[in-house]
Coordinates of C-alpha atoms in Angstrom, one line a residue:
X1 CA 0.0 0.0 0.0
X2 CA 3.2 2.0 0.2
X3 CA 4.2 1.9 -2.9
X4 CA 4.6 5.3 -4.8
X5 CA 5.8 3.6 -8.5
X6 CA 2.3 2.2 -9.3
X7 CA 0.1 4.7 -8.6
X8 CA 0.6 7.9 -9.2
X9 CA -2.5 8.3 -11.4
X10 CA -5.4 10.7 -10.1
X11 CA -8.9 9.5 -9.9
X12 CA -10.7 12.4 -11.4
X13 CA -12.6 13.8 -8.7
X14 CA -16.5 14.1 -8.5
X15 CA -17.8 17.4 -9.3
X16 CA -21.2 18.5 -8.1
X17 CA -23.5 20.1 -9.3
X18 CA -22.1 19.9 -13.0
X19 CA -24.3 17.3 -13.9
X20 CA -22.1 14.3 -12.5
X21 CA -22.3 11.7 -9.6
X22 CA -23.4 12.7 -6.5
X23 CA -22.8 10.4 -3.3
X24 CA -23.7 10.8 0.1
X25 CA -22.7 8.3 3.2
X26 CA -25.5 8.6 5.9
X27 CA -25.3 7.9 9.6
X28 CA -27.9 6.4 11.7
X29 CA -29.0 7.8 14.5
X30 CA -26.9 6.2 17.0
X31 CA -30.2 5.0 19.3
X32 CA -30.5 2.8 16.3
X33 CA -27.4 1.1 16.4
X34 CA -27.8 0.1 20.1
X35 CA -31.2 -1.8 19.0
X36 CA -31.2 -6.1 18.8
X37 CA -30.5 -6.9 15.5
X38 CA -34.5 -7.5 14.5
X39 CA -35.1 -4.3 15.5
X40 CA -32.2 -2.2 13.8
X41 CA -32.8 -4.3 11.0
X42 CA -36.6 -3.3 10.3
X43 CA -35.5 0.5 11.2
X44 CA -32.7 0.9 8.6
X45 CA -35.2 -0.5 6.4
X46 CA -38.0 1.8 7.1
X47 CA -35.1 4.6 6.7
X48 CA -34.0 3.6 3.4
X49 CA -37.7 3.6 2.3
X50 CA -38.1 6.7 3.5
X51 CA -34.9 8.2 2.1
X52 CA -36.0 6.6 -1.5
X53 CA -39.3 8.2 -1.3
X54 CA -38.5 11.5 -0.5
X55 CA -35.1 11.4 -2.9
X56 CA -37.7 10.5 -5.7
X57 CA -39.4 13.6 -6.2
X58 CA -36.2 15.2 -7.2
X59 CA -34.5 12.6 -8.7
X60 CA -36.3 9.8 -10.0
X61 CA -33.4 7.9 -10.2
X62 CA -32.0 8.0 -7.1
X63 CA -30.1 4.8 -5.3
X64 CA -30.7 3.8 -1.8
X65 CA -28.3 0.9 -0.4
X66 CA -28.3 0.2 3.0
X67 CA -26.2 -2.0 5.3
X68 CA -25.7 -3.1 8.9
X69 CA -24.1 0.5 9.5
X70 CA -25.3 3.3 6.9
X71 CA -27.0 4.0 4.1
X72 CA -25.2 5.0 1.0
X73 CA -27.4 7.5 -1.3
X74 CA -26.5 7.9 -5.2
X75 CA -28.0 10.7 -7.3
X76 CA -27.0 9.5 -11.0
X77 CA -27.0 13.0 -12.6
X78 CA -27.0 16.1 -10.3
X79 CA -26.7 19.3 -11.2
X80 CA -26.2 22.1 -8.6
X81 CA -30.1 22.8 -8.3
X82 CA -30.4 18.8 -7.5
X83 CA -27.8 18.9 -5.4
X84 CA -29.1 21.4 -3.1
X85 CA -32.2 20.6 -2.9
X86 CA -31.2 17.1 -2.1
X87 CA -28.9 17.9 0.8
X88 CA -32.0 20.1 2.3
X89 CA -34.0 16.9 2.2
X90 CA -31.6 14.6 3.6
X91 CA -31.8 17.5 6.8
X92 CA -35.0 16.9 7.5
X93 CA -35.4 12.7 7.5
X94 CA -35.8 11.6 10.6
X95 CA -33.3 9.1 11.8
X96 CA -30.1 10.2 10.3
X97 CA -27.7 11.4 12.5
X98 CA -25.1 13.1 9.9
X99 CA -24.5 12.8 6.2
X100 CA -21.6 12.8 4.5
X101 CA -21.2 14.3 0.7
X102 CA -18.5 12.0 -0.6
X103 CA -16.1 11.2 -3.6
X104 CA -15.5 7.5 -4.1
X105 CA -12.4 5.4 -5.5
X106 CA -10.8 2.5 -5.5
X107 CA -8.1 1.5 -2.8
X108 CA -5.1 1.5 -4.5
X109 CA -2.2 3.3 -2.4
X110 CA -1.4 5.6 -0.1
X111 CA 0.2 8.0 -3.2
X112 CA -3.0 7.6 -5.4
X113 CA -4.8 8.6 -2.2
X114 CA -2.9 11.3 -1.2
X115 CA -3.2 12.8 -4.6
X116 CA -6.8 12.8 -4.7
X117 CA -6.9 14.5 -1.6
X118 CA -4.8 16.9 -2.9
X119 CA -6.7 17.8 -5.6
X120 CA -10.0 18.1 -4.0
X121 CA -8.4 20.3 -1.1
X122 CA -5.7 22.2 -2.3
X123 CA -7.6 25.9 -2.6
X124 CA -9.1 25.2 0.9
X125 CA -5.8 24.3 2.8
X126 CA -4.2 27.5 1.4
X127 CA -2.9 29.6 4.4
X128 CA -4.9 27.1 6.5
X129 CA -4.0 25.1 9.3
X130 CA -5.3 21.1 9.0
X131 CA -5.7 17.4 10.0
X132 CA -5.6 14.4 8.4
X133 CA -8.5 12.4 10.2
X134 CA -8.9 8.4 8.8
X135 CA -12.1 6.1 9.8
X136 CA -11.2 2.7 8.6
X137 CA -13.4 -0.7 8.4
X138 CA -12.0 -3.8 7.0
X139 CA -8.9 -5.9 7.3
X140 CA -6.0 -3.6 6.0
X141 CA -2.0 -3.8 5.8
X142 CA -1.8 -0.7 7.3
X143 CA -3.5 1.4 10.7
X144 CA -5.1 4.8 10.5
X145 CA -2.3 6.5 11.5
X146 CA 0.0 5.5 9.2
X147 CA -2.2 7.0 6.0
X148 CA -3.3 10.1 8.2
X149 CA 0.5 10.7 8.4
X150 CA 1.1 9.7 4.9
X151 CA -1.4 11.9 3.2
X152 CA -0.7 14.8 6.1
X153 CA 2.9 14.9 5.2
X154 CA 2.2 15.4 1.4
X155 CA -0.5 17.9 1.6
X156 CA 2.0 20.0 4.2
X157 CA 4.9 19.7 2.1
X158 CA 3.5 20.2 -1.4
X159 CA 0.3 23.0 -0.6
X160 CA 0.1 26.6 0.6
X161 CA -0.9 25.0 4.0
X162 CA -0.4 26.9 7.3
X163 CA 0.7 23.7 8.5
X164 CA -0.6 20.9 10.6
X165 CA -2.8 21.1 14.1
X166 CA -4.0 18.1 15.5
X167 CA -5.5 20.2 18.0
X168 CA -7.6 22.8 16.8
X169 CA -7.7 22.6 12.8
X170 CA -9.2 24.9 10.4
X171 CA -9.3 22.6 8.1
X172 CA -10.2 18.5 8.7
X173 CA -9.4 16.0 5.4
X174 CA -11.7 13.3 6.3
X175 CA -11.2 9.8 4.9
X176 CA -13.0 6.9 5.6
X177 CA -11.8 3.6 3.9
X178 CA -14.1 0.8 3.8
X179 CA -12.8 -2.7 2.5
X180 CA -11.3 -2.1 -1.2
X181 CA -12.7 1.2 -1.0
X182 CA -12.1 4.6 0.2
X183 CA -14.3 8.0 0.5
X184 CA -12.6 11.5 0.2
X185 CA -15.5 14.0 2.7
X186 CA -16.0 17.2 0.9
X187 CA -18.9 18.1 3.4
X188 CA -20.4 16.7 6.5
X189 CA -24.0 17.4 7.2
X190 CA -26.0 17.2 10.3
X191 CA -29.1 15.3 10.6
X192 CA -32.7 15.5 12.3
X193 CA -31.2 12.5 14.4
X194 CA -34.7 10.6 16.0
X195 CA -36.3 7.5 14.6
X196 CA -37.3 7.1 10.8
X197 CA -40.9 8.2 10.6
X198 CA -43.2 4.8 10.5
X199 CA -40.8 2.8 12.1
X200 CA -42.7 3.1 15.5
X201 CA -46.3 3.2 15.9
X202 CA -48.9 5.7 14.6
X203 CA -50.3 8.0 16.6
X204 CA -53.2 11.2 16.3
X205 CA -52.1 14.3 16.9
X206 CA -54.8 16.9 18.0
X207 CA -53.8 19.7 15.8
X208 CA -54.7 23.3 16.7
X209 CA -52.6 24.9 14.1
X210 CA -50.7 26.9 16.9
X211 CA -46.7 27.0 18.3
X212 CA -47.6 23.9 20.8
X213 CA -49.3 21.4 18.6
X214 CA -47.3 22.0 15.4
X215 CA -44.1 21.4 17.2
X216 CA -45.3 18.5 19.3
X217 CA -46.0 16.7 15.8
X218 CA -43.1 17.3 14.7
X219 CA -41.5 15.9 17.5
X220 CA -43.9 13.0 17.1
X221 CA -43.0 12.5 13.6
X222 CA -39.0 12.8 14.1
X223 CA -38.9 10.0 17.2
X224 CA -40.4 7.8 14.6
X225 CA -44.4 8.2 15.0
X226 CA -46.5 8.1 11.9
X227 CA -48.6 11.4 12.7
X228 CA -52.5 11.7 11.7
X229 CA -53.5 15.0 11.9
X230 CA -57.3 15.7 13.9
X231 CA -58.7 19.1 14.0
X232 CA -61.4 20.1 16.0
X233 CA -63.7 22.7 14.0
X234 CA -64.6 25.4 16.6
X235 CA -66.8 27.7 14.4
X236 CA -64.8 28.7 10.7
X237 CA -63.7 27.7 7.6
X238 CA -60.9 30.2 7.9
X239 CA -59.4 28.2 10.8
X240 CA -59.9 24.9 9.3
X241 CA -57.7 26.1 5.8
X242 CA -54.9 27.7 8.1
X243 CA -54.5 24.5 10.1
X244 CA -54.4 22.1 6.9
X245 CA -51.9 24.3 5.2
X246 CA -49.8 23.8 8.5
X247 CA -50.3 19.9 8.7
X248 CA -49.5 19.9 5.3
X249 CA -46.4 21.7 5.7
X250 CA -45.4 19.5 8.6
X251 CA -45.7 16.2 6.7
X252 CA -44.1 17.4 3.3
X253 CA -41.3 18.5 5.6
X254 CA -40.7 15.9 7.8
X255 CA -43.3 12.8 7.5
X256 CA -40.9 10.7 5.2
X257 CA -43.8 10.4 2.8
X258 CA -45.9 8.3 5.2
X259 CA -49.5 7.9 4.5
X260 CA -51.3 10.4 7.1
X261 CA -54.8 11.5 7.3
X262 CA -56.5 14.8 8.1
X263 CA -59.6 14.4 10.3
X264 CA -62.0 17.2 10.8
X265 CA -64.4 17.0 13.7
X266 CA -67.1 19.9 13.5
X267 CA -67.1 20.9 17.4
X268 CA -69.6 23.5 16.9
X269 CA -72.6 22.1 18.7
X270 CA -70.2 20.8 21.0
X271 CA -69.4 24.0 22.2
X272 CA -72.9 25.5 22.1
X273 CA -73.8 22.8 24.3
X274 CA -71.2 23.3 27.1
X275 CA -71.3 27.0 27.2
X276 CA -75.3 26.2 28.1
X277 CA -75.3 23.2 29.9
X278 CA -71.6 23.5 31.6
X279 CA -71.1 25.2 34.9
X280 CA -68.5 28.6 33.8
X281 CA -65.8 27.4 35.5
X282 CA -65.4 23.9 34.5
X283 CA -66.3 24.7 30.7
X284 CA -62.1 24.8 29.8
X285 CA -61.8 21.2 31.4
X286 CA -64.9 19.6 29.4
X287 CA -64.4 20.7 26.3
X288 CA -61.0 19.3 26.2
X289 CA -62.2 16.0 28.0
X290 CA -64.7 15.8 25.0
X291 CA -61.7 16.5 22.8
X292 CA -59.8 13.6 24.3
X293 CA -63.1 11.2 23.9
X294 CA -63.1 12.2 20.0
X295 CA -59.8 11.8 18.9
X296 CA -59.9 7.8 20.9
X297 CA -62.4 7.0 18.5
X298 CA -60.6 8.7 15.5
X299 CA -57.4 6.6 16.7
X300 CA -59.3 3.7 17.0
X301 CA -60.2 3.6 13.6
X302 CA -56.9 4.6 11.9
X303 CA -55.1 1.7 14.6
X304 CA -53.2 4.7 16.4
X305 CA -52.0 3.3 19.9
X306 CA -52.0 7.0 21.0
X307 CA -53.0 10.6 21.2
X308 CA -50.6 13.8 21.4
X309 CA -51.2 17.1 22.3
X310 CA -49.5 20.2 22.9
X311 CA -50.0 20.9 26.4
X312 CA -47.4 22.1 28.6
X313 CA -47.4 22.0 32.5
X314 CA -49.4 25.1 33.7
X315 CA -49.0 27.3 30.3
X316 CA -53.0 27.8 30.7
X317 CA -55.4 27.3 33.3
X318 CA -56.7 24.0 32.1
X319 CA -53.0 22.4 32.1
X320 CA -52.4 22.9 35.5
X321 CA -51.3 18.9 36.6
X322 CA -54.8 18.6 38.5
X323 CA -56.8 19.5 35.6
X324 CA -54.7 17.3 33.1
X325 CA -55.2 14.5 35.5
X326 CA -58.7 15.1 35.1
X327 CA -59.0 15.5 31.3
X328 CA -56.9 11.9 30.9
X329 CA -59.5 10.3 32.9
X330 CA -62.0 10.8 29.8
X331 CA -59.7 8.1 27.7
X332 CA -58.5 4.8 28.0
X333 CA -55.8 5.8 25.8
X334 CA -52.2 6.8 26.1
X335 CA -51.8 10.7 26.2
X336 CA -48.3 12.0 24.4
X337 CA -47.2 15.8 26.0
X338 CA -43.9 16.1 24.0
X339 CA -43.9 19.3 25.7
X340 CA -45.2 19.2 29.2
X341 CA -42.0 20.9 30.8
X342 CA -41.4 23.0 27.9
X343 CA -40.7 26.9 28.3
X344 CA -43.2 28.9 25.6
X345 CA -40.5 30.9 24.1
X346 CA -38.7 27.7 23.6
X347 CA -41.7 26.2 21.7
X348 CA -42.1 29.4 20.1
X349 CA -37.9 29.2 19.3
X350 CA -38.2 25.7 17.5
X351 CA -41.4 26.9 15.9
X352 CA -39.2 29.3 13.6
X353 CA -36.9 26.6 13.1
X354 CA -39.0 23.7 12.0
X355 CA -40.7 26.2 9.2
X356 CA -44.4 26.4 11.7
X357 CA -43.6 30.3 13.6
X358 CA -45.5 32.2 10.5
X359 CA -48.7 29.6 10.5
X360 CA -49.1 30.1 14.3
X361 CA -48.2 33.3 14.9
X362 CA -51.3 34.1 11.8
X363 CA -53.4 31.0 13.5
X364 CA -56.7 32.3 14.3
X365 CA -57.5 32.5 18.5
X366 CA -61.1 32.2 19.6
X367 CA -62.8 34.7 22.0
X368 CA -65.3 33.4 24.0
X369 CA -65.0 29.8 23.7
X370 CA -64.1 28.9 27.5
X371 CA -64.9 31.4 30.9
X372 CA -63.0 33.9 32.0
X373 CA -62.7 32.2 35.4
X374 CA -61.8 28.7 34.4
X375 CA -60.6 26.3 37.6
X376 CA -57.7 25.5 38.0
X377 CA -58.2 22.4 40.6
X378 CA -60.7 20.7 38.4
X379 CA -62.3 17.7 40.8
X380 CA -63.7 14.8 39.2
X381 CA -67.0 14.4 41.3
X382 CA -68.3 18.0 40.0
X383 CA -66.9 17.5 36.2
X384 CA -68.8 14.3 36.0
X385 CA -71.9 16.0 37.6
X386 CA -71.7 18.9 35.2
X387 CA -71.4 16.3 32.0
X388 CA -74.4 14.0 32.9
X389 CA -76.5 17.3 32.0
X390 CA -74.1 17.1 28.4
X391 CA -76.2 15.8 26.0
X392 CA -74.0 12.8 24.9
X393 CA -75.8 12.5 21.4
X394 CA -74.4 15.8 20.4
X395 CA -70.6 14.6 20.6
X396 CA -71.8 11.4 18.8
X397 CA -73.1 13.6 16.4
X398 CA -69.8 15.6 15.7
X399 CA -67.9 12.3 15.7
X400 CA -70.5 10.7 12.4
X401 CA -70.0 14.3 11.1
X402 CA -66.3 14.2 10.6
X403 CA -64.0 14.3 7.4
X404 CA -61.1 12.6 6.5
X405 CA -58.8 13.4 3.7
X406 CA -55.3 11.9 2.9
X407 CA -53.0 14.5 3.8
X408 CA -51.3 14.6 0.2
X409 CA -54.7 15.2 -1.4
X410 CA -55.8 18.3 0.8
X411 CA -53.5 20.5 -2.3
X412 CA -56.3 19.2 -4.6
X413 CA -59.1 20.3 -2.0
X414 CA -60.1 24.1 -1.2
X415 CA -57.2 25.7 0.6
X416 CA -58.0 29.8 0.3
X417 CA -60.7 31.2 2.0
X418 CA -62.3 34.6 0.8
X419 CA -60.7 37.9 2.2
X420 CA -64.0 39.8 3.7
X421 CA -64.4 43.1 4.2
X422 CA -63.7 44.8 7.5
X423 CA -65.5 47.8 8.5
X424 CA -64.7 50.7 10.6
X425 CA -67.2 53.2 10.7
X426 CA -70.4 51.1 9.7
X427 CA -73.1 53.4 7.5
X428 CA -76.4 54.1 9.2
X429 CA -78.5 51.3 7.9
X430 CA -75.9 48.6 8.9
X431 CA -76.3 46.2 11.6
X432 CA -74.3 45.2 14.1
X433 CA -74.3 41.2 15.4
X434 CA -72.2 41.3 18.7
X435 CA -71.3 37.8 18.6
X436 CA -69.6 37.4 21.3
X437 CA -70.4 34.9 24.9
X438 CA -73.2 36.2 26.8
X439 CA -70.5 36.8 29.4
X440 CA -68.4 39.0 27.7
X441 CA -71.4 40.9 26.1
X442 CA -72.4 41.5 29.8
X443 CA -69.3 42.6 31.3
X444 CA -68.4 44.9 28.4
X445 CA -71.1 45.7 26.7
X446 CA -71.3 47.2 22.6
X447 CA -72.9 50.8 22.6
X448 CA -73.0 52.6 19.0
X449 CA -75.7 55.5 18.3
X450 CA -76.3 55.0 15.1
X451 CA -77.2 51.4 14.5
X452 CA -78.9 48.4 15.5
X453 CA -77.1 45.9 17.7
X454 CA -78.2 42.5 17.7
X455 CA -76.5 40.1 20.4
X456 CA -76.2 36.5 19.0
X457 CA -73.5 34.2 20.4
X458 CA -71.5 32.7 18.0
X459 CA -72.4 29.4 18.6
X460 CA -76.1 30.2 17.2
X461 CA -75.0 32.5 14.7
X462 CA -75.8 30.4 11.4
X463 CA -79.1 28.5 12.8
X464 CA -80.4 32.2 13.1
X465 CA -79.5 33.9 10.4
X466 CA -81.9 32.5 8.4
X467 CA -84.4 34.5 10.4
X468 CA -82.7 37.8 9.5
X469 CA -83.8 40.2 6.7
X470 CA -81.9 39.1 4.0
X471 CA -81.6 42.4 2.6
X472 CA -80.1 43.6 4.9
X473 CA -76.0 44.8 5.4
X474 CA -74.8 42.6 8.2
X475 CA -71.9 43.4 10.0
X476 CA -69.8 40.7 12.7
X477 CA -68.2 41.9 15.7
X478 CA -66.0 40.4 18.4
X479 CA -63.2 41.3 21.1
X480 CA -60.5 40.2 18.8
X481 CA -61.6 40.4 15.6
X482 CA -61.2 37.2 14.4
X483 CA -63.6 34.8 15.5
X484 CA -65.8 37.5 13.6
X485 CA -63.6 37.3 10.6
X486 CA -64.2 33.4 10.1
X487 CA -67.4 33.4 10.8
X488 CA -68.4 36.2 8.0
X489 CA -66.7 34.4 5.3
X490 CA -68.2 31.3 6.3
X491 CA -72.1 32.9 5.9
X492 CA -70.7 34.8 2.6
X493 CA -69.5 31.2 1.1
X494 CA -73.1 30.6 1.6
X495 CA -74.6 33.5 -0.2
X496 CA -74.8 36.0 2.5
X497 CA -73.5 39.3 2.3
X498 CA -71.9 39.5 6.0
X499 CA -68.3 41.8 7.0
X500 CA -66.5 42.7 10.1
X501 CA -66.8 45.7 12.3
X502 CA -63.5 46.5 13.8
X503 CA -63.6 49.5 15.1
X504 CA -60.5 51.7 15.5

């Protein structure tokens, strides 16, 4: 292998993004390794599945090899716009812990090697400090050392090289050799790391479209949990759109092409029939114990083993660890809080950078949808009292009312909803629907001169419409503006004329 006389001859060197050969080396996430051999066996499968399908939509050609220790990853014909979009991929696949870009050759001699090297890192080394670093697996006539010094030596004597640190390089020539092979590292990469998504069991996420449940799923989805996606409709179309477009977004970013559904359940009546059957206090606690008995059936009948929700300890007055005690009580099933010690502005940091900050942060929030003095040491006596006056048949209702889509197919359904006109100063014939909660009418009540005020709680808003002149100029208000907003485009998609009174 020492021998300079045979081969002196350069492999010519890979070169991305010019339309040739592109390799990467990928690393598994080291939990994997540690697995029984069934195990890591089935999950480096499920990874190079995932790898393939994902690679496919920007390469149809792509290879996907896998072995005991990595996965190697050939793109037949990359150019630079394949290349990077490829790399970005390879970020965001669960299960990987780093990726290596690579140039391959034979294992001929120390020389040959040392002149590859050469020529791959020559402009890089130039006033540089470096290290020769060698990974070897095989039976070889030579250690690790012995090349690191060999190829060291060269690139010292015969580049513009600062020299040599073994301590603190700016510069690290990676090789690995493997067998009768060898691998020049132009780039390392770092990975998402986790379990390949699908390689554990499915699970439903209860999807809000906010910070806490978008990065819960994701965590989800990177420890290896197929994701379905169930939304609870509180009262909008609007709502509904912004949280598909952020399920959406998750998957295509990070679901490894795993067949997921989205699962709409239309909570409306639900919540009309706590605010007037649920004692003020407790309303908070119900409605996300009905939540919790909705998405067990949903994961009952997709074979989910659990639920997952974005709840963090004490964040709100319903996640207080007495009040989460009583909302599990409503399920048999397992209840996932990926982040249940979680600061908020840490949720809200690795919100911006999994992609979800700008769908939260523009995620509609409800007013009036829970009291304004919700317990906080919920007992189970007294939220069992309050739900025998529930009527039952309304949540079965909801649940035989629910969609499901495949979440690739919800591009090919109705994703925009209507901009609707807000109004500040409404003209003297307009009317004013204060659709707020009887409780917040009362405490702060709507006075204008000039027009008529009619007080209709959200919850009833489109059973009594129909009742209204429809002539009529109808214009929505609320505290925030917003549960107004998706409520008028709602009534306009059905032929109303309805906007928004915001005033200034």
């Amino acid at each position: 292998m020492h021998d300079r006389g045979n081969g002196s001859r350069i492999a010519p060197p890979l070169r991305f993004g010019s339309g040739q050969i592109m390799k990467f080396l990928v690393k598994l996430f080291p939990e994997i390794t540690i697995k029984s051999k069934p195990v890591r066996k089935d999950l480096v499968k499920q990874l190079r599945i995932n790898i393939r399908r994902v690679l496919r939509q920007i390469d149809e050609n792509v290879v996907v090899e896998g072995s005991w220790d990595k996965i190697e990853v050939l793109l037949p014909d990359a150019d630079e716009r394949t290349s990077k979009r490829a790399i970005e991929a390879l970020q965001r696949v669960s299960g990987i812990t780093n990726f290596l870009v690579v140039h391959e050759y034979p294992l001929v001699d120390f020389h040959t090697i040392y002149l590859n090297a050469k020529a791959l890192y020559e402009e890089q080394l130039e006033g540089k400090r470096f290290q020769v670093r060698v990974k070897r697996a095989g039976k070889h006539d030579f250690t690790s050392m012995d090349l690191e010094r060999y190829v060291g030596g060269g690139l010292r004597q015969h580049t513009k090289a600062a020299g040599v640190d073994l301590s603190n390089p700016e510069v690290i020539i990676s090789i690995e050799v493997r067998d009768d092979k060898y691998y020049l590292v132009e780039k390392r990469y770092e990975g998402l790391g986790g379990y390949p998504v699908g390689g554990l069991e499915p699970v439903v996420s209860l999807m809000s479209g906010g910070y806490d449940s978008g990065v819960a799923s994701y965590l989800t989805m990177k420890r290896g949990m197929r994701t379905h996606f169930c939304f609870f409709n509180l009262g909008g179309t609007a709502h509904e759109v912004g949280v598909k477009q952020a399920a959406l977004y998750l998957w295509e970013k990070y679901g490894g092409g795993q067949r997921v559904k989205f699962i709409t359940v239309p909570f409306e009546g639900v919540v009309a029939e706590i605010l007037d059957k649920i004692y003020h206090s407790n309303m908070g606690v119900v409605l996300k114990r009905m939540m919790l008995r909705a998405a067990t059936q949903v994961a009952r009948d997709l074979s989910a083993t659990a639920l997952v929700t974005g709840e963090c300890v004490a964040q709100v007055s319903s996640q207080t660890l007495t009040n989460l005690n009583v909302i599990d009580s409503a399920t048999d099933m397992l209840v996932l809080r990926p982040l249940i010690v979680t600061d908020k502005q840490d949720i809200i940091r690795m919100a911006g950078q999994i992609g979800v900050e700008e769908f939260a942060r523009n995620m509609p929030e409800y007013c009036g949808v829970i009291s304004d003095r919700p317990t906080t040491k919920a007992r189970d006596y007294r939220i069992e009292n309050d739900e025998k006056r529930f009527d039952m048949q309304v949540l079965e209702q909801a649940l035989a009312n629910r969609r499901a889509i495949n979440i690739d197919e919800i591009m090919q359904s109705e994703l925009t909803v209507d901009e609707v006109e807000v109004v500040s100063t409404p003209s003297l014939d307009d009317i004013i629907i204060d659709i707020r909660h009887p409780n917040e009418q009362e405490k702060a009540p709507l006075t204008l001169t000039n027009n008529k005020i009619l007080q209709i709680p959200f919850y009833e808003l489109e059973s009594r419409m129909a009742d209204l002149d429809g002539e009529a100029r109808y214009l929505l208000f609320c505290d925030k503006g917003v549960m107004s907003q998706l409520h008028a485009s709602h009534l306009n998609g059905n032929g109303r004329k309805v906007l928004v009174y915001r005033p200034l």
